Protein backbone atom coordinates (compact mmCIF):
# COMPACT_ATOMS: atom_id res chain seq x y z
CA UNK A 1 0.00 0.00 0.00
CA UNK A 2 1.53 3.27 -1.11
CA UNK A 3 -0.30 5.65 1.23
CA UNK A 4 -3.13 5.74 3.76
CA UNK A 5 -5.43 8.43 5.08
CA UNK A 6 -3.95 10.51 7.88
CA UNK A 7 -5.87 12.65 10.32
CA UNK A 8 -5.80 16.35 9.51
CA UNK A 9 -4.90 17.06 13.17
CA UNK A 10 -1.89 14.74 13.17
CA UNK A 11 0.60 17.60 12.83
CA UNK A 12 -0.77 19.35 15.92
CA UNK A 13 1.60 18.83 18.87
CA UNK A 14 0.48 16.84 21.90
CA UNK A 15 0.11 18.84 25.10
CA UNK A 16 1.56 16.77 27.97
CA UNK A 17 -0.53 18.63 30.54
CA UNK A 18 -3.75 17.66 28.77
CA UNK A 19 -2.88 14.01 28.18
CA UNK A 20 -3.98 12.68 31.58
CA UNK A 21 -7.13 14.78 31.79
CA UNK A 22 -10.68 14.01 30.67
CA UNK A 23 -10.17 11.98 27.47
CA UNK A 24 -13.59 12.67 26.00
CA UNK A 25 -12.56 16.31 25.56
CA UNK A 26 -9.51 15.40 23.54
CA UNK A 27 -9.96 18.23 21.06
CA UNK A 28 -10.56 21.10 23.45
CA UNK A 29 -7.78 22.96 21.70
CA UNK A 30 -10.30 23.59 18.90
CA UNK A 31 -12.37 25.74 21.25
CA UNK A 32 -9.32 27.21 22.96
CA UNK A 33 -8.21 28.79 19.72
CA UNK A 34 -11.67 30.30 19.28
CA UNK A 35 -11.99 31.89 22.73
CA UNK A 36 -8.28 32.85 22.99
CA UNK A 37 -7.54 30.52 25.88
CA UNK A 38 -4.05 29.08 26.24
CA UNK A 39 -3.88 25.59 24.77
CA UNK A 40 -0.57 24.11 23.73
CA UNK A 41 -1.94 21.28 21.60
CA UNK A 42 -4.20 18.26 21.56
CA UNK A 43 -4.62 15.83 24.44
CA UNK A 44 -3.40 12.67 22.70
CA UNK A 45 -1.87 11.25 19.57
CA UNK A 46 -4.00 10.67 16.50
CA UNK A 47 -5.00 7.13 15.61
CA UNK A 48 -4.22 5.51 12.27
CA UNK A 49 -6.43 2.43 12.40
CA UNK A 50 -9.73 4.29 11.85
CA UNK A 51 -9.54 7.46 9.76
CA UNK A 52 -12.28 8.80 7.52
CA UNK A 53 -14.14 11.97 6.56
CA UNK A 54 -16.39 13.93 8.87
CA UNK A 55 -19.96 13.38 7.74
CA UNK A 56 -20.70 17.09 7.86
CA UNK A 57 -17.61 19.08 6.79
CA UNK A 58 -15.68 16.26 5.02
CA UNK A 59 -12.55 16.97 7.09
CA UNK A 60 -10.31 13.91 7.53
CA UNK A 61 -10.39 12.88 11.21
CA UNK A 62 -9.38 9.84 13.24
CA UNK A 63 -11.33 8.12 15.99
CA UNK A 64 -9.49 10.11 18.67
CA UNK A 65 -10.50 13.43 17.13
CA UNK A 66 -14.12 12.42 16.49
CA UNK A 67 -16.89 13.09 18.99
CA UNK A 68 -18.29 10.42 21.23
CA UNK A 69 -21.41 9.16 19.41
CA UNK A 70 -24.72 9.97 21.12
CA UNK A 71 -26.88 7.20 22.51
CA UNK A 72 -29.09 5.27 20.13
CA UNK A 73 -32.15 6.65 21.91
CA UNK A 74 -31.12 10.15 20.79
CA UNK A 75 -31.40 9.29 17.08
CA UNK A 76 -35.09 10.21 17.05
CA UNK A 77 -34.24 13.78 18.05
CA UNK A 78 -32.00 14.50 15.06
CA UNK A 79 -34.93 14.92 12.65
CA UNK A 80 -35.75 18.32 11.17
CA UNK A 81 -38.89 18.99 9.15
CA UNK A 82 -38.51 20.04 5.52
CA UNK A 83 -40.61 22.56 3.65
CA UNK A 84 -42.95 21.47 0.87
CA UNK A 85 -40.43 22.31 -1.86
CA UNK A 86 -37.60 20.30 -0.30
CA UNK A 87 -39.95 17.45 0.61
CA UNK A 88 -41.15 17.03 -2.99
CA UNK A 89 -37.83 17.63 -4.75
CA UNK A 90 -35.70 14.66 -5.88
CA UNK A 91 -33.34 13.45 -3.19
CA UNK A 92 -30.37 13.99 -5.51
CA UNK A 93 -31.21 17.71 -5.58
CA UNK A 94 -30.78 17.91 -1.79
CA UNK A 95 -27.22 16.59 -1.87
CA UNK A 96 -24.25 18.90 -1.38
CA UNK A 97 -23.13 19.44 -4.07
CA UNK A 98 -26.31 18.66 -5.99
CA UNK A 99 -26.33 15.46 -8.03
CA UNK A 100 -28.11 14.50 -11.22
CA UNK A 101 -31.83 14.36 -10.39
CA UNK A 102 -32.24 11.29 -12.58
CA UNK A 103 -30.13 9.16 -10.23
CA UNK A 104 -32.21 6.67 -8.23
CA UNK A 105 -32.07 6.30 -4.47
CA UNK A 106 -30.19 3.01 -4.78
CA UNK A 107 -27.31 4.55 -6.73
CA UNK A 108 -23.96 4.72 -4.98
CA UNK A 109 -23.69 8.50 -5.29
CA UNK A 110 -27.09 9.10 -3.70
CA UNK A 111 -26.44 6.59 -0.94
CA UNK A 112 -23.33 8.51 0.04
CA UNK A 113 -25.38 11.72 0.16
CA UNK A 114 -28.16 10.48 2.48
CA UNK A 115 -28.00 10.21 6.25
CA UNK A 116 -26.53 6.98 7.61
CA UNK A 117 -26.29 7.89 11.28
CA UNK A 118 -28.64 5.06 12.25
CA UNK A 119 -26.83 2.36 10.27
CA UNK A 120 -23.14 3.30 10.08
CA UNK A 121 -22.91 5.43 13.21
CA UNK A 122 -22.23 9.09 13.89
CA UNK A 123 -18.83 10.27 12.67
CA UNK A 124 -18.33 13.99 13.26
CA UNK A 125 -15.33 16.09 14.17
CA UNK A 126 -15.29 18.08 17.40
CA UNK A 127 -16.15 21.49 15.88
CA UNK A 128 -19.13 20.01 14.01
CA UNK A 129 -20.43 17.70 16.70
CA UNK A 130 -19.82 19.32 20.06
CA UNK A 131 -23.21 21.15 20.06
CA UNK A 132 -25.52 18.76 18.20
CA UNK A 133 -27.43 17.78 21.35
CA UNK A 134 -27.98 21.40 22.33
CA UNK A 135 -29.30 22.07 18.83
CA UNK A 136 -31.71 19.14 19.21
CA UNK A 137 -33.10 20.52 22.46
CA UNK A 138 -33.47 23.99 20.98
CA UNK A 139 -35.33 22.65 17.96
CA UNK A 140 -37.71 20.61 20.12
CA UNK A 141 -38.25 23.66 22.30
CA UNK A 142 -39.35 25.67 19.27
CA UNK A 143 -42.03 23.12 18.46
CA UNK A 144 -43.22 22.91 22.08
CA UNK A 145 -43.56 26.66 22.08
CA UNK A 146 -45.49 26.53 18.81
CA UNK A 147 -48.09 24.21 20.34
CA UNK A 148 -48.97 26.88 22.92
CA UNK A 149 -49.31 29.80 20.51
CA UNK A 150 -51.26 29.57 17.29
CA UNK A 151 -52.65 31.82 14.60
CA UNK A 152 -55.13 33.43 16.99
CA UNK A 153 -52.27 35.17 18.84
CA UNK A 154 -50.77 36.61 15.67
CA UNK A 155 -48.25 33.81 15.18
CA UNK A 156 -49.33 31.90 12.13
CA UNK A 157 -47.96 30.71 8.83
CA UNK A 158 -46.04 32.74 6.31
CA UNK A 159 -42.92 34.41 7.65
CA UNK A 160 -43.71 33.51 11.27
CA UNK A 161 -43.59 29.73 11.08
CA UNK A 162 -40.78 27.27 11.73
CA UNK A 163 -38.25 27.48 8.91
CA UNK A 164 -37.06 24.55 6.84
CA UNK A 165 -34.49 22.25 8.41
CA UNK A 166 -32.04 23.05 5.61
CA UNK A 167 -32.13 26.72 6.67
CA UNK A 168 -30.31 28.93 4.14
CA UNK A 169 -29.70 25.92 1.87
CA UNK A 170 -33.46 25.45 1.43
CA UNK A 171 -34.56 25.21 -2.19
CA UNK A 172 -37.30 27.78 -1.52
CA UNK A 173 -35.15 30.15 0.56
CA UNK A 174 -35.64 33.88 0.10
CA UNK A 175 -33.62 36.99 0.86
CA UNK A 176 -34.93 38.88 3.88
CA UNK A 177 -33.78 41.72 6.08
CA UNK A 178 -32.08 40.92 9.38
CA UNK A 179 -31.35 43.41 12.15
CA UNK A 180 -28.30 42.91 14.38
CA UNK A 181 -27.03 45.08 17.19
CA UNK A 182 -23.83 46.71 15.93
CA UNK A 183 -22.24 46.43 19.37
CA UNK A 184 -22.44 42.65 19.28
CA UNK A 185 -21.42 42.48 15.62
CA UNK A 186 -18.35 44.67 16.16
CA UNK A 187 -17.37 42.76 19.30
CA UNK A 188 -17.56 39.51 17.36
CA UNK A 189 -15.00 40.77 14.86
CA UNK A 190 -12.56 41.99 17.51
CA UNK A 191 -10.87 39.97 20.26
CA UNK A 192 -9.27 43.01 21.92
CA UNK A 193 -10.64 45.24 24.66
CA UNK A 194 -12.04 48.64 23.62
CA UNK A 195 -9.05 50.37 25.26
CA UNK A 196 -6.43 48.10 23.69
CA UNK A 197 -3.67 49.76 21.69
CA UNK A 198 -4.14 47.47 18.70
CA UNK A 199 -7.17 46.62 16.66
CA UNK A 200 -8.22 43.71 14.55
CA UNK A 201 -8.83 43.91 10.85
CA UNK A 202 -12.09 45.60 9.98
CA UNK A 203 -12.47 47.26 13.43
CA UNK A 204 -11.22 50.83 13.80
CA UNK A 205 -8.89 51.77 16.61
CA UNK A 206 -10.38 53.53 19.65
CA UNK A 207 -10.63 57.26 19.97
CA UNK A 208 -7.87 59.49 21.34
CA UNK A 209 -9.09 59.10 24.90
CA UNK A 210 -7.92 55.44 24.87
CA UNK A 211 -4.12 55.32 24.81
CA UNK A 212 -3.31 51.79 25.87
CA UNK A 213 -4.71 51.89 29.45
CA UNK A 214 -8.24 51.24 30.64
CA UNK A 215 -10.47 54.22 31.48
CA UNK A 216 -10.07 53.43 35.15
CA UNK A 217 -6.28 53.52 35.05
CA UNK A 218 -4.05 50.52 35.47
CA UNK A 219 -6.40 48.68 37.82
CA UNK A 220 -8.29 47.07 34.95
CA UNK A 221 -11.67 48.37 36.19
CA UNK A 222 -13.60 49.95 33.29
CA UNK A 223 -14.71 53.00 35.35
CA UNK A 224 -12.74 55.74 37.11
CA UNK A 225 -11.58 54.72 40.56
CA UNK A 226 -12.44 58.10 42.07
CA UNK A 227 -15.86 58.42 40.46
CA UNK A 228 -19.14 58.27 42.30
CA UNK A 229 -22.08 56.08 41.39
CA UNK A 230 -23.99 59.08 40.04
CA UNK A 231 -21.12 60.07 37.75
CA UNK A 232 -20.82 56.52 36.45
CA UNK A 233 -24.56 56.35 35.70
CA UNK A 234 -24.44 59.74 33.98
CA UNK A 235 -21.51 58.59 31.87
CA UNK A 236 -23.30 55.41 30.87
CA UNK A 237 -26.41 57.38 29.85
CA UNK A 238 -24.48 59.35 27.26
CA UNK A 239 -22.24 56.50 26.18
CA UNK A 240 -22.43 55.58 22.52
CA UNK A 241 -21.56 52.34 20.85
CA UNK A 242 -17.99 50.97 21.14
CA UNK A 243 -17.45 51.81 17.47
CA UNK A 244 -18.29 55.53 17.12
CA UNK A 245 -16.17 55.90 14.00
CA UNK A 246 -18.49 53.58 12.09
CA UNK A 247 -21.11 56.15 11.22
CA UNK A 248 -24.64 55.49 10.00
CA UNK A 249 -25.15 54.51 6.41
CA UNK A 250 -27.16 52.27 4.16
CA UNK A 251 -26.66 49.23 6.41
CA UNK A 252 -26.11 50.92 9.79
CA UNK A 253 -29.11 52.74 11.23
CA UNK A 254 -29.02 54.91 14.34
CA UNK A 255 -31.85 54.31 16.83
CA UNK A 256 -32.38 56.24 20.04
CA UNK A 257 -33.09 53.79 22.83
CA UNK A 258 -34.23 54.03 26.44
CA UNK A 259 -32.50 56.78 28.41
CA UNK A 260 -31.36 58.61 25.31
CA UNK A 261 -28.68 56.04 24.48
CA UNK A 262 -28.04 55.91 20.75
CA UNK A 263 -27.90 52.39 19.37
CA UNK A 264 -26.89 51.26 15.93
CA UNK A 265 -28.61 48.46 14.07
CA UNK A 266 -26.94 46.57 11.26
CA UNK A 267 -29.50 45.77 8.58
CA UNK A 268 -28.45 43.21 6.01
CA UNK A 269 -30.02 40.70 3.67
CA UNK A 270 -29.78 37.02 4.61
CA UNK A 271 -31.18 33.83 3.13
CA UNK A 272 -34.01 32.34 5.19
CA UNK A 273 -35.61 28.99 4.48
CA UNK A 274 -39.29 28.58 3.75
CA UNK A 275 -41.75 27.74 6.51
CA UNK A 276 -42.65 24.10 7.09
CA UNK A 277 -46.22 22.77 7.30
CA UNK A 278 -47.90 22.14 10.64
CA UNK A 279 -50.53 19.45 11.21
CA UNK A 280 -53.60 19.64 13.42
CA UNK A 281 -52.78 16.53 15.44
CA UNK A 282 -49.45 18.09 16.45
CA UNK A 283 -51.10 21.24 17.75
CA UNK A 284 -53.20 19.28 20.23
CA UNK A 285 -50.41 17.17 21.72
CA UNK A 286 -46.72 17.86 22.16
CA UNK A 287 -45.99 14.11 22.13
CA UNK A 288 -46.87 13.91 18.43
CA UNK A 289 -44.43 16.58 17.31
CA UNK A 290 -42.40 15.38 14.31
CA UNK A 291 -44.01 11.94 14.63
CA UNK A 292 -44.18 11.52 10.84
CA UNK A 293 -40.46 12.20 10.50
CA UNK A 294 -39.44 10.02 13.44
CA UNK A 295 -41.51 7.06 12.19
CA UNK A 296 -40.05 7.39 8.70
CA UNK A 297 -43.35 8.21 7.02
CA UNK A 298 -42.15 11.60 5.80
CA UNK A 299 -38.82 12.75 4.44
CA UNK A 300 -36.75 14.74 6.93
CA UNK A 301 -33.38 16.37 7.40
CA UNK A 302 -30.68 15.18 9.80
CA UNK A 303 -29.54 17.90 12.17
CA UNK A 304 -26.30 16.04 12.91
CA UNK A 305 -24.72 15.28 9.53
CA UNK A 306 -26.85 17.76 7.52
CA UNK A 307 -28.06 15.12 5.07
CA UNK A 308 -31.49 14.06 3.90
CA UNK A 309 -33.33 11.14 5.53
CA UNK A 310 -35.53 9.34 2.95
CA UNK A 311 -39.16 8.65 3.82
CA UNK A 312 -41.43 5.72 3.05
CA UNK A 313 -42.63 7.36 -0.17
CA UNK A 314 -39.07 7.66 -1.44
CA UNK A 315 -38.42 4.00 -0.69
CA UNK A 316 -41.62 2.88 -2.42
CA UNK A 317 -40.81 4.88 -5.54
CA UNK A 318 -37.34 3.36 -5.58
CA UNK A 319 -38.80 -0.15 -5.27
CA UNK A 320 -41.16 0.44 -8.21
CA UNK A 321 -38.37 1.63 -10.46
XYZ file of C-alpha atoms in Angstrom:
321
model
C 0.000 0.000 0.000
C 1.534 3.269 -1.108
C -0.300 5.650 1.234
C -3.127 5.744 3.758
C -5.428 8.426 5.081
C -3.952 10.506 7.879
C -5.872 12.649 10.323
C -5.798 16.350 9.507
C -4.902 17.065 13.165
C -1.889 14.742 13.166
C 0.604 17.599 12.826
C -0.775 19.352 15.919
C 1.603 18.828 18.871
C 0.476 16.840 21.896
C 0.108 18.835 25.102
C 1.564 16.766 27.973
C -0.533 18.635 30.540
C -3.754 17.658 28.775
C -2.876 14.008 28.185
C -3.982 12.684 31.580
C -7.127 14.785 31.789
C -10.684 14.006 30.672
C -10.166 11.978 27.472
C -13.592 12.672 26.002
C -12.561 16.309 25.563
C -9.507 15.398 23.537
C -9.955 18.234 21.061
C -10.563 21.104 23.453
C -7.785 22.964 21.698
C -10.300 23.593 18.899
C -12.368 25.735 21.249
C -9.320 27.205 22.956
C -8.208 28.787 19.722
C -11.675 30.303 19.279
C -11.994 31.892 22.732
C -8.283 32.848 22.991
C -7.538 30.517 25.877
C -4.046 29.084 26.243
C -3.885 25.593 24.772
C -0.569 24.112 23.730
C -1.940 21.275 21.604
C -4.200 18.265 21.561
C -4.621 15.828 24.436
C -3.401 12.673 22.698
C -1.865 11.251 19.568
C -4.005 10.666 16.505
C -5.002 7.127 15.605
C -4.224 5.505 12.268
C -6.429 2.427 12.397
C -9.727 4.287 11.848
C -9.539 7.459 9.764
C -12.283 8.796 7.521
C -14.137 11.974 6.558
C -16.391 13.931 8.873
C -19.959 13.381 7.738
C -20.699 17.092 7.862
C -17.608 19.081 6.793
C -15.682 16.260 5.021
C -12.553 16.970 7.092
C -10.311 13.912 7.533
C -10.387 12.885 11.208
C -9.384 9.840 13.244
C -11.329 8.121 15.993
C -9.486 10.105 18.669
C -10.504 13.429 17.129
C -14.122 12.421 16.490
C -16.889 13.089 18.988
C -18.293 10.419 21.234
C -21.413 9.157 19.406
C -24.716 9.971 21.115
C -26.877 7.204 22.513
C -29.089 5.266 20.125
C -32.147 6.648 21.907
C -31.122 10.145 20.791
C -31.398 9.291 17.084
C -35.095 10.213 17.054
C -34.245 13.782 18.050
C -31.998 14.497 15.063
C -34.929 14.919 12.646
C -35.746 18.321 11.174
C -38.886 18.992 9.154
C -38.513 20.040 5.522
C -40.609 22.559 3.650
C -42.949 21.474 0.874
C -40.427 22.307 -1.862
C -37.600 20.296 -0.297
C -39.953 17.450 0.608
C -41.147 17.026 -2.994
C -37.827 17.627 -4.747
C -35.703 14.658 -5.882
C -33.337 13.445 -3.189
C -30.374 13.991 -5.512
C -31.208 17.709 -5.582
C -30.782 17.905 -1.789
C -27.220 16.595 -1.871
C -24.254 18.904 -1.381
C -23.132 19.438 -4.069
C -26.312 18.655 -5.986
C -26.328 15.458 -8.031
C -28.112 14.500 -11.216
C -31.827 14.359 -10.387
C -32.242 11.293 -12.583
C -30.128 9.163 -10.231
C -32.214 6.675 -8.230
C -32.072 6.304 -4.472
C -30.192 3.012 -4.779
C -27.312 4.547 -6.733
C -23.961 4.718 -4.979
C -23.686 8.500 -5.288
C -27.093 9.105 -3.702
C -26.437 6.587 -0.936
C -23.327 8.514 0.041
C -25.378 11.721 0.160
C -28.156 10.477 2.476
C -28.004 10.206 6.253
C -26.528 6.982 7.607
C -26.285 7.891 11.281
C -28.643 5.057 12.250
C -26.828 2.361 10.272
C -23.139 3.296 10.083
C -22.908 5.428 13.209
C -22.232 9.090 13.895
C -18.827 10.270 12.672
C -18.328 13.990 13.264
C -15.329 16.094 14.166
C -15.287 18.075 17.400
C -16.149 21.490 15.883
C -19.126 20.014 14.007
C -20.431 17.695 16.695
C -19.825 19.324 20.060
C -23.205 21.147 20.056
C -25.522 18.758 18.202
C -27.428 17.777 21.346
C -27.977 21.404 22.328
C -29.302 22.074 18.835
C -31.710 19.145 19.206
C -33.096 20.519 22.465
C -33.466 23.992 20.982
C -35.334 22.650 17.962
C -37.708 20.612 20.119
C -38.247 23.657 22.303
C -39.349 25.672 19.272
C -42.034 23.119 18.463
C -43.216 22.907 22.076
C -43.557 26.660 22.082
C -45.490 26.535 18.814
C -48.095 24.208 20.340
C -48.973 26.876 22.921
C -49.313 29.797 20.510
C -51.256 29.570 17.289
C -52.647 31.819 14.599
C -55.129 33.433 16.985
C -52.274 35.170 18.835
C -50.774 36.609 15.667
C -48.247 33.814 15.177
C -49.326 31.902 12.130
C -47.963 30.708 8.830
C -46.039 32.744 6.305
C -42.923 34.411 7.650
C -43.706 33.505 11.270
C -43.589 29.728 11.075
C -40.782 27.265 11.733
C -38.252 27.483 8.913
C -37.061 24.551 6.843
C -34.494 22.255 8.406
C -32.035 23.047 5.612
C -32.135 26.718 6.674
C -30.310 28.933 4.144
C -29.698 25.925 1.867
C -33.455 25.452 1.429
C -34.556 25.210 -2.195
C -37.296 27.779 -1.523
C -35.147 30.147 0.562
C -35.639 33.882 0.099
C -33.618 36.993 0.857
C -34.935 38.883 3.882
C -33.777 41.720 6.084
C -32.084 40.921 9.385
C -31.353 43.408 12.151
C -28.296 42.909 14.376
C -27.031 45.084 17.187
C -23.826 46.707 15.933
C -22.244 46.432 19.372
C -22.444 42.650 19.276
C -21.418 42.483 15.617
C -18.350 44.670 16.164
C -17.369 42.762 19.297
C -17.560 39.512 17.362
C -14.998 40.767 14.863
C -12.558 41.987 17.507
C -10.873 39.967 20.257
C -9.274 43.012 21.918
C -10.636 45.240 24.656
C -12.038 48.644 23.623
C -9.051 50.372 25.262
C -6.431 48.104 23.686
C -3.669 49.758 21.687
C -4.135 47.468 18.702
C -7.169 46.625 16.657
C -8.216 43.706 14.555
C -8.830 43.909 10.847
C -12.088 45.601 9.976
C -12.473 47.256 13.427
C -11.218 50.829 13.797
C -8.888 51.765 16.614
C -10.381 53.526 19.648
C -10.627 57.261 19.974
C -7.871 59.491 21.339
C -9.093 59.102 24.897
C -7.917 55.444 24.872
C -4.120 55.319 24.812
C -3.315 51.791 25.875
C -4.709 51.893 29.446
C -8.241 51.236 30.644
C -10.470 54.217 31.477
C -10.070 53.432 35.149
C -6.285 53.524 35.047
C -4.052 50.518 35.468
C -6.397 48.681 37.823
C -8.294 47.066 34.953
C -11.666 48.373 36.191
C -13.598 49.945 33.291
C -14.710 52.997 35.345
C -12.737 55.741 37.114
C -11.584 54.719 40.555
C -12.442 58.096 42.070
C -15.861 58.419 40.463
C -19.144 58.272 42.300
C -22.077 56.085 41.394
C -23.987 59.080 40.039
C -21.124 60.073 37.745
C -20.824 56.517 36.447
C -24.559 56.351 35.697
C -24.436 59.739 33.976
C -21.505 58.591 31.869
C -23.303 55.406 30.868
C -26.410 57.377 29.849
C -24.485 59.350 27.256
C -22.238 56.502 26.183
C -22.430 55.577 22.521
C -21.561 52.340 20.847
C -17.986 50.972 21.137
C -17.452 51.814 17.473
C -18.286 55.533 17.123
C -16.166 55.895 13.996
C -18.487 53.579 12.092
C -21.112 56.148 11.220
C -24.638 55.490 10.002
C -25.154 54.513 6.411
C -27.164 52.273 4.160
C -26.663 49.235 6.409
C -26.106 50.921 9.791
C -29.114 52.737 11.234
C -29.024 54.908 14.341
C -31.851 54.307 16.825
C -32.382 56.240 20.043
C -33.093 53.794 22.834
C -34.230 54.026 26.437
C -32.504 56.780 28.411
C -31.360 58.614 25.308
C -28.683 56.041 24.482
C -28.036 55.905 20.750
C -27.899 52.387 19.368
C -26.889 51.264 15.927
C -28.609 48.460 14.070
C -26.938 46.574 11.262
C -29.497 45.768 8.583
C -28.450 43.212 6.007
C -30.016 40.695 3.673
C -29.777 37.015 4.613
C -31.184 33.834 3.131
C -34.009 32.344 5.185
C -35.612 28.991 4.480
C -39.294 28.584 3.747
C -41.755 27.739 6.513
C -42.648 24.097 7.092
C -46.225 22.771 7.298
C -47.899 22.142 10.642
C -50.526 19.447 11.207
C -53.599 19.643 13.417
C -52.776 16.532 15.439
C -49.455 18.093 16.452
C -51.102 21.245 17.751
C -53.196 19.282 20.235
C -50.411 17.167 21.715
C -46.716 17.860 22.164
C -45.990 14.108 22.130
C -46.875 13.905 18.429
C -44.430 16.582 17.312
C -42.399 15.381 14.306
C -44.012 11.942 14.627
C -44.177 11.521 10.836
C -40.461 12.197 10.502
C -39.437 10.018 13.443
C -41.508 7.064 12.191
C -40.050 7.391 8.701
C -43.351 8.209 7.022
C -42.149 11.603 5.796
C -38.820 12.752 4.442
C -36.751 14.741 6.935
C -33.379 16.373 7.404
C -30.678 15.178 9.799
C -29.536 17.900 12.168
C -26.298 16.037 12.913
C -24.719 15.285 9.534
C -26.849 17.758 7.521
C -28.060 15.121 5.067
C -31.491 14.060 3.903
C -33.328 11.136 5.526
C -35.529 9.341 2.952
C -39.157 8.647 3.819
C -41.431 5.722 3.051
C -42.634 7.361 -0.168
C -39.067 7.662 -1.444
C -38.416 4.003 -0.690
C -41.621 2.881 -2.418
C -40.809 4.877 -5.544
C -37.344 3.360 -5.576
C -38.796 -0.154 -5.267
C -41.157 0.436 -8.207
C -38.370 1.633 -10.461
